[in-house]
Structures are given as structure tokens and as C-alpha cells.
Short mmCIF file of C-alpha atoms in Angstrom, two decimals:
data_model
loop_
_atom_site.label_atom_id
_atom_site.label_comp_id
_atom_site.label_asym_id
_atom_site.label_seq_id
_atom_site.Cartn_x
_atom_site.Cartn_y
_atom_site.Cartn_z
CA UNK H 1 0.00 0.00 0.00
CA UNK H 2 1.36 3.02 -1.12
CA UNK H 3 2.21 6.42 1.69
CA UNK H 4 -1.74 7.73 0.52
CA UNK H 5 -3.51 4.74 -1.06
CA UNK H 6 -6.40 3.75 1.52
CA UNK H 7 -10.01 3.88 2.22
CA UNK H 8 -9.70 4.60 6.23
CA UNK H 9 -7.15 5.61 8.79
CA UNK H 10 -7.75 4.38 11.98
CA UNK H 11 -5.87 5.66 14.39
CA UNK H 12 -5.21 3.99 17.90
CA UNK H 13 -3.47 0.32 17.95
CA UNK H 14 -5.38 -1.04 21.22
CA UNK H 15 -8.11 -3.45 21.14
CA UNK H 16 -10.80 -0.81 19.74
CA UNK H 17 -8.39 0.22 17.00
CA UNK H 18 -7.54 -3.41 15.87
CA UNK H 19 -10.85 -4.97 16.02
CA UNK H 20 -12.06 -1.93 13.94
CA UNK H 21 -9.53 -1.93 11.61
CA UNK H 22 -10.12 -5.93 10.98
CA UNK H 23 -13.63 -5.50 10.00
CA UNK H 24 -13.19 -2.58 7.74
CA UNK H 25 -10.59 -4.70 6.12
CA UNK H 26 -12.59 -7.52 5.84
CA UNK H 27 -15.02 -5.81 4.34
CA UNK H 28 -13.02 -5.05 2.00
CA UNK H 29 -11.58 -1.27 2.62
CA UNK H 30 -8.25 -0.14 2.22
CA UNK H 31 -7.20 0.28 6.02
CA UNK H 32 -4.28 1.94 7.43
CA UNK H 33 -3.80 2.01 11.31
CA UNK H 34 -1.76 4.96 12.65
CA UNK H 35 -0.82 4.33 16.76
CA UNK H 36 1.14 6.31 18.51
CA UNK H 37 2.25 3.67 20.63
CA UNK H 38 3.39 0.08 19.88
CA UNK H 39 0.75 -2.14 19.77
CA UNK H 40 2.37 -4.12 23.26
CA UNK H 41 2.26 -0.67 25.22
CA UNK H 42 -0.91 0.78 24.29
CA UNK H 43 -3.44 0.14 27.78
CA UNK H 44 -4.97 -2.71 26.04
CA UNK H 45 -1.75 -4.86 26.81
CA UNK H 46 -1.70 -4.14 30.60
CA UNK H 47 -5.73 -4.96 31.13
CA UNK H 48 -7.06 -7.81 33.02
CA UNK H 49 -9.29 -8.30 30.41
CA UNK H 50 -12.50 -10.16 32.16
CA UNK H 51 -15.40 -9.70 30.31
CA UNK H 52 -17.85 -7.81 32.23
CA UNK H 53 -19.48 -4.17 31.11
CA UNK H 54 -16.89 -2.11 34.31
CA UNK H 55 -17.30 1.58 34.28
CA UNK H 56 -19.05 2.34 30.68
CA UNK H 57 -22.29 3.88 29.74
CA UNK H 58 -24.43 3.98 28.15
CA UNK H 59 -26.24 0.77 29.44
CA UNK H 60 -28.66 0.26 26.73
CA UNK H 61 -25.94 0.45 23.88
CA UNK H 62 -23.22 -1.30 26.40
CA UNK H 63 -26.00 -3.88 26.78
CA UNK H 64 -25.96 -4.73 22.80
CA UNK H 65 -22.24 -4.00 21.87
CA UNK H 66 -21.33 -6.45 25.15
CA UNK H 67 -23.74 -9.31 23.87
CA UNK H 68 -22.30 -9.37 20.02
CA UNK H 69 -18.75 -9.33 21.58
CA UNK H 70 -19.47 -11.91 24.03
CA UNK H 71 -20.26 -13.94 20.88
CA UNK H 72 -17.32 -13.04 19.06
CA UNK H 73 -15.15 -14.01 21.89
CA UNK H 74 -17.02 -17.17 22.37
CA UNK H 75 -16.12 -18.16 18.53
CA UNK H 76 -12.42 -17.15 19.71
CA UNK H 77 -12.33 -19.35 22.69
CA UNK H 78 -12.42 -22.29 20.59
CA UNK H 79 -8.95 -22.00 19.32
CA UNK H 80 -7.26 -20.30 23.15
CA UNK H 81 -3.80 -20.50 22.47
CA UNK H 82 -4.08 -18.86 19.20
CA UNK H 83 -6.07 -16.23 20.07
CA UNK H 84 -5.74 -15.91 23.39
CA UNK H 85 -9.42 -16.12 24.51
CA UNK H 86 -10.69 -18.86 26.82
CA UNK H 87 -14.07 -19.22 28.66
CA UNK H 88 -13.34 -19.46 32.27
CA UNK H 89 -15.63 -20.49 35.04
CA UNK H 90 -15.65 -17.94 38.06
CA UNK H 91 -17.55 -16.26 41.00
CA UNK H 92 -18.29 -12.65 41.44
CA UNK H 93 -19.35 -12.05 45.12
CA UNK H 94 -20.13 -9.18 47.73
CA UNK H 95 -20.61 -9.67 51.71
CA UNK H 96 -24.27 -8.55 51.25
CA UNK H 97 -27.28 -9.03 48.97
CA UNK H 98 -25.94 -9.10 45.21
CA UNK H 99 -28.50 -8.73 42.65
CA UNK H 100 -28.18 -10.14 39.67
CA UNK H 101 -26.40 -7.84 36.55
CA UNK H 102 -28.44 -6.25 33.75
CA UNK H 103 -26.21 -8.53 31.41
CA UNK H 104 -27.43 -11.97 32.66
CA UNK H 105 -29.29 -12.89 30.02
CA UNK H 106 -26.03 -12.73 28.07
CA UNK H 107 -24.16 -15.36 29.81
CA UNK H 108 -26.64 -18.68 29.36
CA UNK H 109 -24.90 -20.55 32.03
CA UNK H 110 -24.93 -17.77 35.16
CA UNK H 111 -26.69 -18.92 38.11
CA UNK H 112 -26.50 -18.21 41.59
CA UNK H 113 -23.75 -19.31 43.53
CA UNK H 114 -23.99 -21.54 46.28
CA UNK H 115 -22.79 -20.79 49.94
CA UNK H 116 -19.79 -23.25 49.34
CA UNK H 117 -18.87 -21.85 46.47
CA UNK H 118 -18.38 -18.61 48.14
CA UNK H 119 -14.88 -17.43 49.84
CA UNK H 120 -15.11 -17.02 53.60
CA UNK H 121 -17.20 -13.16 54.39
CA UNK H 122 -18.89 -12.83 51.26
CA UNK H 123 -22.52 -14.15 52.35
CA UNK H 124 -24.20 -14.09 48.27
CA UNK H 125 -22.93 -13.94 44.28
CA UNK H 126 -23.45 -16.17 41.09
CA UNK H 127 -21.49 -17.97 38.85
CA UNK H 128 -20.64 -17.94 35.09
CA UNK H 129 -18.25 -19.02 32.34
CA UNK H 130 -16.87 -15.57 30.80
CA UNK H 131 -14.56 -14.96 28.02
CA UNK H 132 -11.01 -14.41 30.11
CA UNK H 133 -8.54 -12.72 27.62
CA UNK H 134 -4.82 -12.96 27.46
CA UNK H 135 -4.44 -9.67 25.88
CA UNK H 136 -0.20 -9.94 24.80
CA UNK H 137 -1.72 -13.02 22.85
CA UNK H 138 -4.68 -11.73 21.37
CA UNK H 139 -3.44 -8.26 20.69
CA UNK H 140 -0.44 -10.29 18.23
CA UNK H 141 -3.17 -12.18 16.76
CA UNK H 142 -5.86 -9.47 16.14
CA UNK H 143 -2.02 -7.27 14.49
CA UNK H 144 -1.77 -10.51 12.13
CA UNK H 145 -5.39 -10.94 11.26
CA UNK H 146 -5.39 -7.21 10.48
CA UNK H 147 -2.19 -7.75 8.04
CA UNK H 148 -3.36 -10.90 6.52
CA UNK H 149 -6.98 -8.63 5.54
CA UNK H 150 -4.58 -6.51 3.57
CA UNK H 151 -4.33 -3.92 6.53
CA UNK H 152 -1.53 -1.84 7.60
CA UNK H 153 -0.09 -0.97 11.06
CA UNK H 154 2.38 2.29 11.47
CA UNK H 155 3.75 3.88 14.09
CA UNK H 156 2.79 7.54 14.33
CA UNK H 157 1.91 10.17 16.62
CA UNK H 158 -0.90 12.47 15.47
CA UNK H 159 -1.33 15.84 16.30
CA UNK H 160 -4.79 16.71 14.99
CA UNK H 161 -8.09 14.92 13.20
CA UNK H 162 -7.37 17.77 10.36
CA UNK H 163 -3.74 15.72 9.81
CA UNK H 164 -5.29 12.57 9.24
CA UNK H 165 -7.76 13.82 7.22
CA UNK H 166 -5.28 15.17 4.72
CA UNK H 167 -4.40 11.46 3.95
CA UNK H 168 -7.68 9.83 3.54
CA UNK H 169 -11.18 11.14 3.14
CA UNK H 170 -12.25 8.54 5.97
CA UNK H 171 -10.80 8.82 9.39
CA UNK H 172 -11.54 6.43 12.43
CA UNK H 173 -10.53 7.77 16.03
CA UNK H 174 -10.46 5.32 18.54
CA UNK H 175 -7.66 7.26 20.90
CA UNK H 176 -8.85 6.21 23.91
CA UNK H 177 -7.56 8.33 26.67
CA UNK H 178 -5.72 10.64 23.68
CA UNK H 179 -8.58 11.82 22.37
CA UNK H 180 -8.89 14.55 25.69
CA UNK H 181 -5.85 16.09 23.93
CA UNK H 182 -6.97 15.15 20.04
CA UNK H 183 -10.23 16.17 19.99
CA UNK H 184 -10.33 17.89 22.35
CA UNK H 185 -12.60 16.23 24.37
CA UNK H 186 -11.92 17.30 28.42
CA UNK H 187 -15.38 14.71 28.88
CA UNK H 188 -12.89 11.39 28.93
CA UNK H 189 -10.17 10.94 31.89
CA UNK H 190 -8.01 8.71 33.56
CA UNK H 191 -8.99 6.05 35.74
CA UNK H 192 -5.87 5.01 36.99
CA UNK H 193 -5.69 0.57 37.60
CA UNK H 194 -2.70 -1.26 39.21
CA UNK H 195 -2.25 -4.85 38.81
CA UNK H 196 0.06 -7.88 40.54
CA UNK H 197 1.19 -10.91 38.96
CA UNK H 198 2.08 -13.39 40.72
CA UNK H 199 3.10 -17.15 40.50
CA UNK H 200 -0.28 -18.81 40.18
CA UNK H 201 -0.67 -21.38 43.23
CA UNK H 202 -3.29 -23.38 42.03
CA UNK H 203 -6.15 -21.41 41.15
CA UNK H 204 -8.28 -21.91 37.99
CA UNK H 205 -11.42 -19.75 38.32
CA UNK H 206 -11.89 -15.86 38.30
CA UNK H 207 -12.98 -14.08 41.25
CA UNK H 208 -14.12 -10.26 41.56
CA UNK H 209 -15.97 -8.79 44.59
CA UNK H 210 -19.17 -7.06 43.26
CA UNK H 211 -19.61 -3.35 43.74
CA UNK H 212 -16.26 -1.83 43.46
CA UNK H 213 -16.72 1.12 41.95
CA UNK H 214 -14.22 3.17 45.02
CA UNK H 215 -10.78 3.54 44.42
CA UNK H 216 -9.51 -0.31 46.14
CA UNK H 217 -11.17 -3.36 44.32
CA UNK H 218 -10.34 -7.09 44.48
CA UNK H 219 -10.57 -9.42 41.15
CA UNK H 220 -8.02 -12.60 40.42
CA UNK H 221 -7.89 -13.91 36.91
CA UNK H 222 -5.52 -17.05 35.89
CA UNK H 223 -3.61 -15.95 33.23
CA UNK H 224 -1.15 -17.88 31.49
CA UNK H 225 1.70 -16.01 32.34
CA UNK H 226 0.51 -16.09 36.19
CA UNK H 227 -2.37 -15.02 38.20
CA UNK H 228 -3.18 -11.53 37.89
CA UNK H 229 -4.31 -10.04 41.16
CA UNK H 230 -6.09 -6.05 41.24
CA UNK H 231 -6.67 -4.03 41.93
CA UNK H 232 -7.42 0.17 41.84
CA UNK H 233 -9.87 2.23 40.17
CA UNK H 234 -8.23 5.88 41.24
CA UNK H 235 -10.18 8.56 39.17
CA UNK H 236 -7.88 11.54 37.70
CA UNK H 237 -5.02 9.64 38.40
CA UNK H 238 -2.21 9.86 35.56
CA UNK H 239 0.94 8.41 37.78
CA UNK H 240 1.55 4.87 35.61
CA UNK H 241 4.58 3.63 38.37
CA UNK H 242 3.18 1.07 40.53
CA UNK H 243 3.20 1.97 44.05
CA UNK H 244 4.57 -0.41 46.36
CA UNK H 245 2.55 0.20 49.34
CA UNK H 246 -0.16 -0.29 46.58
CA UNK H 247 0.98 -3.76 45.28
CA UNK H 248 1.28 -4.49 49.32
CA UNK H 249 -2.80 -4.17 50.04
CA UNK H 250 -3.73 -5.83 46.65
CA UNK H 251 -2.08 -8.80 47.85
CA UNK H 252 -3.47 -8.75 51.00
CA UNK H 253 -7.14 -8.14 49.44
CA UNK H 254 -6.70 -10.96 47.26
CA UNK H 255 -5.07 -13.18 50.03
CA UNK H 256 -8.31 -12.97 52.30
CA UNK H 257 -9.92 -14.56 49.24
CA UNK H 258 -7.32 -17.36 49.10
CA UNK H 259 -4.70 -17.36 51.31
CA UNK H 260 -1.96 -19.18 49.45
CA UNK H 261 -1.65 -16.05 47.43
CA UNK H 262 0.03 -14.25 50.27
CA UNK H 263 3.25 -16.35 49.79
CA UNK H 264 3.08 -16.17 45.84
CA UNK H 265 6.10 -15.05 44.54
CA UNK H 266 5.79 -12.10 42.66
CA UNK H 267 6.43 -12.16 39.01
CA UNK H 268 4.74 -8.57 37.95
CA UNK H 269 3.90 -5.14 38.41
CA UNK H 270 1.72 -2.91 36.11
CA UNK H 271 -0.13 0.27 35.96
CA UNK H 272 -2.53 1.63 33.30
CA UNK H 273 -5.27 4.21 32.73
CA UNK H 274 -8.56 2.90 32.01
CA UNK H 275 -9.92 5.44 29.33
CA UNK H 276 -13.23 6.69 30.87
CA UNK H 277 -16.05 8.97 29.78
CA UNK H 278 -19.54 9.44 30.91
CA UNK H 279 -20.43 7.70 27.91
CA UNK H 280 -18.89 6.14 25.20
CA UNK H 281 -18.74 8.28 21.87
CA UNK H 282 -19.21 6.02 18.68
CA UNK H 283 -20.59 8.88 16.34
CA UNK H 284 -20.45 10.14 13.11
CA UNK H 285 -18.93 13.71 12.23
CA UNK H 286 -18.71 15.71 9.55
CA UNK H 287 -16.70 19.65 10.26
CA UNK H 288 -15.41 22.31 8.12
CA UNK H 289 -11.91 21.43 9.95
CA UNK H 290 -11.72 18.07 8.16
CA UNK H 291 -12.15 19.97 4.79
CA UNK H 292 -14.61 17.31 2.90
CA UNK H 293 -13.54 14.62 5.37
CA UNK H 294 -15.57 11.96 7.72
CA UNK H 295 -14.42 11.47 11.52
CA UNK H 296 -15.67 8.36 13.44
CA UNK H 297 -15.32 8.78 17.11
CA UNK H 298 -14.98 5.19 18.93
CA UNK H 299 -13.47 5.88 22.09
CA UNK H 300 -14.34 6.39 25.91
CA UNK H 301 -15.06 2.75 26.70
CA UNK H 302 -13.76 2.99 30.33
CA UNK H 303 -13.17 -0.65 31.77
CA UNK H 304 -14.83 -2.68 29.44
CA UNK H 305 -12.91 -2.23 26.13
CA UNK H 306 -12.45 -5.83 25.49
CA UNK H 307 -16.15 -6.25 26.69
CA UNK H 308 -17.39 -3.80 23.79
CA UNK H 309 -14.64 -4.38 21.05
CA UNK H 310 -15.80 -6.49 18.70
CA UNK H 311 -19.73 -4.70 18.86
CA UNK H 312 -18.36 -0.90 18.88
CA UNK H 313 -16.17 -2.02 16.09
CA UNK H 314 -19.20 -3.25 13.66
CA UNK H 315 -21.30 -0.21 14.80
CA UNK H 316 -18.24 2.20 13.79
CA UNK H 317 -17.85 0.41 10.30
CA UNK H 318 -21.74 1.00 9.31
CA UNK H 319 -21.44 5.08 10.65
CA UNK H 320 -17.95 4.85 8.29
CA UNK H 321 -20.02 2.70 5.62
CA UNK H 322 -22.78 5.92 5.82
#
């Protein structure tokens, strides 16, 4: 493809970029990704990666984009160590009455959990099978499913829409937490997560205490590489250094959920910043500043990125098909 020969720019390489990119590709368009970042340092690569609608609105378009990916990710699961998607069996729990989530009728297997099944304190929860992403796999495979559609991934920074737009007539931002600066658009911000890894001792289910929405929260999620123990949720937070004293009480959080983690040698440390808006924007727009240009806007997705990929991403190729 030559320097200007494309249908679309996308810029952004996380997950929102790359599963956007893939199905304007395989539709056929001419698609060029620009990411300021390398694909393996962009936020995607440092989430957890459950899926679960965390911190995202709107509910009633969450609701559909979460059920379409769940299916996606379900075809996925089938081949794990290529793509990097399993389903995993887990528990969410809170030490009080947990109703049931909006998204239940989602998940066909989620049923209340038993008081067994339950770690010691938490009195009621349910249990599912949910899509569990290894996101350093599955971000290399969704890069070489993009190239093999006849897609293109570059690094480059970009310092306005009106840039883009002088290089293709179709332009698809999914920035994330850049688009504050890019837009600008003050309305997304950081939510700041830190995460241990840590040798896994045994465990091969998810947990994740209901109702976390304060700064401390407490999930563990067998990875591959280890188990991943979180985490935080700080709001305006843009320090990415994990905090030791930090890493401290998210061990000890998770370790009153199974003690052998306490002892778990530590393999890990990350920090990213979960791009969060009131709402998602996945719009159409059309300005004098683009000169004759189209804009896209996918970006704002908060915790759930993975959750909403593969359904924002279809829903952004019709607005770019329009």
C-alpha cells in the first residue's frame, strides 16, 4: 500500500483500534492504522481483560455491543492459544445481597452461587463461564489478522483529526484516553488501575468482589503467564509507576480470598489508565476542519474495552459505511 492509497485511517493500535480496523478490512476497505504507541504498550496490553461491562455507559448500547462481543469471543475461545481467549468459570461475590447484573441474560450458564462456592465473608454472588482474555496473545493475533486482511499498522503520533484527514477522506478515532488532547474532548479521563502478577498457586477460576466502583477493588484472573491479582480504580489519576505500598494491600485483598496467594512469589507489576467517559462516543462527524472529510469517534469505553470491542467495532464500520 502506497504512503496515501487507503479507504480509512484508523488511528489507535489497542483493542478498539484493531478490532475496527479488521472488519473494515474484511469488508473489503483499504485500512491503514496509525498508533502512537506500539501495539504491546498501548493500555490494552496491561488490562485484566475479564469480560464484564466495568465503568461504561451507556447501558442500553453497552448492553448490545457487550452481547455481540461476548459472541465473538465465544467463537475465539475455541482455538485459546491462538487467540488468546478462553471461557473461564468464576464467582463474582459481595458480603451482602448481590442482585443479579443487567447482562445476565447474556451469559446462558450464570446462576447463583452456592454458599460453598463462596470465599469465607462474602454471604451471596453467582457464577458464570466468561470470556477471560490474554491480551499480549490476542493483541499479536488481532495485528496478524489485520495484516493478513490486507491492513496496515504504522507507528505515528498524530497531532490533529485535520492531519489525518489530509491522507484519507475517511478517518476512524479510537484514541482512547488521547482523544482529551486530540479532539479535544476534556469529557474522557483517567482512571488510573494497578495490577500484581504473581506465580499462580493453584487457582483456575476468576474471582471479583461485586460493587467496586471506590478507588480499592479485588478481582483474580488465571492468566497464562501467572495469576493476575487487582486491583485500583483511582479517578484523575495519571501516575503509571506502581506503588509499592499499593501492590502491598492488593495482595493482602486478594489473600483474604485465598490465602496461598500471600506467599506467591511475585512475578509482575503494572499500571494503566482505564480510558473513561460518561459515555462512550461512537458517532459520526462531519466539520469544516476536516475539509470534505468523515471522523468516526470510537473511544471512551472505560473498563470494558475488550467487553465492547468487537460490537463498537461493527457499529463504527456502518457510521464509516454511511
Amino acid at each position: 500500500m502506497s504512503p496515501d492509497s487507503c479507504d480509512v485511517i484508523v488511528i489507535g493500535g489497542g483493542v478498539i483500534g484493531l478490532t475496527t480496523a479488521i472488519r473494515l478490512a474484511e469488508s473489503g476497505a483499504r485500512v491503514r492504522v496509525w498508533s502512537r504507541d506500539p501495539v504491546d504498550r498501548t493500555t490494552s496490553a496491561v488490562a485484566g481483560a475479564l469480560w464484564e461491562p466495568y465503568r461504561i455507559e451507556p447501558r442500553d448500547r453497552v448492553a448490545a455491543w457487550s452481547r455481540r462481543t461476548f459472541e465473538v469471543l465465544g467463537e475465539l475461545a475455541r482455538r485459546p492459544e491462538e487467540t488468546g481467549v478462553r471461557l473461564v468459570p468464576g464467582v463474582q461475590a459481595l458480603e451482602g445481597d448481590l442482585p443479579l447484573p443487567y447482562w445476565t441474560d447474556t451469559v446462558r450458564d450464570l446462576r447463583r452461587a452456592e454458599p460453598h462456592e463462596l470465599p469465607p465473608g462474602y454471604t451471596s454472588g453467582f457464577r458464570a463461564s466468561l470470556p477471560l482474555v490474554d491480551m499480549p496473545t490476542h493483541l499479536d493475533y488481532l495485528c496478524r489478522r489485520l495484516v493478513a486482511a490486507g491492513g496496515t499498522l504504522e507507528q505515528r503520533t498524530v497531532s490533529s483529526l485535520a492531519e489525518a484527514a489530509r491522507h484519507c477522506p475517511r478517518i476512524v478515532n479510537c484514541t482512547g484516553l488521547a482523544a482529551r488532547d486530540l479532539v479535544p474532548d476534556l469529557r474522557v479521563r483517567p482512571v488510573q488501575g494497578q495490577l500484581v502478577i504473581v506465580e499462580n498457586p493453584g487457582l483456575t477460576e476468576w474471582f471479583v468482589r461485586a460493587g467496586d466502583e471506590g478507588a480499592e477493588t479485588v478481582y483474580l484472573f488465571p492468566q497464562p503467564y501467572g495469576l493476575l491479582l487487582g486491583g485500583t480504580a483511582r479517578e484523575d489519576v495519571w501516575e503509571t509507576t506502581p506503588d509499592p505500598a499499593v501492590a502491598a494491600a492488593i495482595i493482602d485483598r486478594c489473600a483474604a480470598v485465598d490465602p496461598r496467594i500471600a506467599t506467591a512469589r511475585v512475578l509482575e507489576h503494572r499500571t494503566g489508565l482505564r480510558p473513561v467517559r460518561d459515555e462512550v462516543r461512537l458517532e459520526r462527524e462531519e466539520s469544516a476542519d476536516l475539509k470534505g472529510a468523515v471522523c468516526v469517534h470510537n473511544y471512551g469505553h472505560g473498563g470494558a474495552g475488550i467487553t465492547v470491542s468487537w460490537g463498537c467495532a461493527e457499529e463504527a464500520v456502518e457510521a464509516v459505511r454511511k
